Coordinates of C-alpha atoms in Angstrom, one line a residue:
M1 CA 0.0 0.0 0.0
K2 CA 1.3 3.4 -0.9
V3 CA 0.6 6.2 1.6
I4 CA 1.3 9.9 1.6
S5 CA 0.9 12.5 4.4
D6 CA 0.5 16.2 4.3
Q7 CA 2.5 16.7 7.4
D8 CA 5.3 14.8 9.2
L9 CA 3.7 11.7 10.8
R10 CA 4.9 9.0 13.1
V11 CA 2.9 5.7 13.2
A12 CA 3.5 3.2 15.9
T13 CA 1.9 -0.2 16.2
L14 CA 1.3 -2.4 19.2
T15 CA 3.9 -4.9 17.9
G16 CA 6.6 -2.2 18.2
A17 CA 6.9 -1.1 14.6
V18 CA 7.4 2.6 14.1
V19 CA 7.3 4.2 10.7
L20 CA 8.0 7.9 10.0
F21 CA 6.3 9.6 7.1
K22 CA 7.8 12.9 5.8
A23 CA 5.3 15.5 4.6
G24 CA 4.6 15.1 0.9
V25 CA 6.8 11.9 0.4
E26 CA 5.0 8.8 -0.9
R27 CA 5.9 5.6 1.0
E28 CA 5.2 1.9 0.4
V29 CA 4.1 0.2 3.7
S30 CA 2.2 -2.9 4.8
D31 CA -1.6 -2.8 4.9
E32 CA -1.6 -2.8 8.7
I33 CA 0.7 0.2 9.0
G34 CA -1.0 1.9 6.1
L35 CA -4.4 1.6 7.8
V36 CA -3.0 3.1 11.0
A37 CA -1.4 6.0 9.0
I38 CA -4.7 6.6 7.2
Q39 CA -6.5 6.7 10.6
S40 CA -3.9 9.3 11.7
G41 CA -4.6 11.6 8.7
A42 CA -2.5 10.2 5.8
K43 CA -4.0 9.4 2.4
Q44 CA -3.6 6.4 0.3
V45 CA -2.0 6.8 -3.2
G46 CA -3.5 4.7 -6.0
D47 CA -6.8 3.1 -6.9
S48 CA -7.1 0.3 -4.4
A49 CA -8.3 1.9 -1.2
P50 CA -8.5 -0.6 1.7
T51 CA -11.9 -1.2 3.2
A52 CA -12.2 -1.1 6.9
E53 CA -15.2 -2.2 8.9
V54 CA -16.6 0.6 11.0
V55 CA -18.1 -0.4 14.3
V56 CA -20.3 2.1 16.1
E57 CA -21.0 1.5 19.8
E58 CA -23.6 3.5 21.5
T59 CA -24.0 3.9 25.2
V60 CA -27.5 4.4 26.5
T61 CA -28.2 5.7 30.0
V62 CA -31.6 4.9 31.4
T63 CA -32.7 6.6 34.6
V64 CA -35.6 5.0 36.4
E65 CA -37.2 7.0 39.0
E66 CA -38.8 4.9 41.7
P67 CA -42.1 6.2 43.1
A68 CA -41.8 8.0 46.4
V69 CA -42.3 5.9 49.4
E70 CA -45.0 7.4 51.6
P71 CA -44.2 6.8 55.3
S72 CA -47.0 5.3 57.4
A73 CA -48.7 7.3 60.2
D74 CA -47.2 4.9 62.7
L75 CA -43.7 5.7 61.5
I76 CA -44.4 9.5 61.8
D77 CA -45.7 8.9 65.3
A78 CA -42.5 7.0 66.1
M79 CA -40.5 10.0 64.9
N80 CA -42.6 12.3 67.0
A81 CA -41.9 10.0 70.0
L82 CA -38.2 10.3 69.3
I83 CA -38.5 14.1 69.3
E84 CA -40.4 14.1 72.6
Q85 CA -37.9 11.7 74.3
A86 CA -35.0 14.0 73.1
N87 CA -32.4 11.3 74.0
P88 CA -29.1 12.6 72.4
D89 CA -27.9 9.0 71.9
D90 CA -30.8 8.5 69.4
F91 CA -29.6 11.3 67.1
K92 CA -26.6 11.9 64.8
A93 CA -24.5 15.0 64.9
D94 CA -26.6 16.7 62.1
G95 CA -29.7 16.3 64.3
S96 CA -31.3 13.5 62.3
P97 CA -32.3 10.3 64.1
K98 CA -30.1 7.2 64.0
A99 CA -31.4 4.3 62.0
A100 CA -31.2 2.0 65.0
A101 CA -33.2 4.3 67.1
V102 CA -35.9 4.6 64.4
N103 CA -36.0 0.8 63.9
R104 CA -36.3 0.3 67.7
V105 CA -39.2 2.8 68.2
A106 CA -41.0 1.6 65.0
G107 CA -40.6 -2.0 65.9
R108 CA -39.4 -2.9 62.4
T109 CA -36.6 -2.2 59.9
V110 CA -37.2 1.1 58.2
Q111 CA -35.6 1.8 54.8
Q112 CA -33.5 5.0 54.5
D113 CA -35.8 6.9 52.1
E114 CA -38.9 6.1 54.1
R115 CA -37.1 7.1 57.3
E116 CA -35.9 10.4 55.8
Q117 CA -39.4 11.3 54.5
A118 CA -41.0 10.4 57.8
W119 CA -38.4 12.6 59.6
E120 CA -39.2 15.5 57.3
Q121 CA -43.0 15.1 57.9
A122 CA -42.5 14.8 61.7
L123 CA -40.4 18.0 61.7
N124 CA -42.9 19.9 59.6
S125 CA -46.0 18.8 61.4

């Protein structure tokens, strides 16, 4: 394959071969190196242009919003009970209740999003 470049070009392959192309100087190289040179901006000289398979990969990002979990009235009452007890061991440094304290007062394991929504409702009630 004959290749020519408009600018000085250095082509290196993973096998360790390095070929230098001087600007405007036609060069005969293997098909592998010629394809890499063409991908780097060189042009093939002659009629037989190599065909290369083009593979397009698309990445699709899908965001699924889960419906909001509505906390039960019992859980809001449990949060109000924590507020009334005002035990500092039941609260984190930011003032929100610890998960273990909420689980203890509610009598069940409460998921984080439900716990946070119940806390917001208890504070705003």
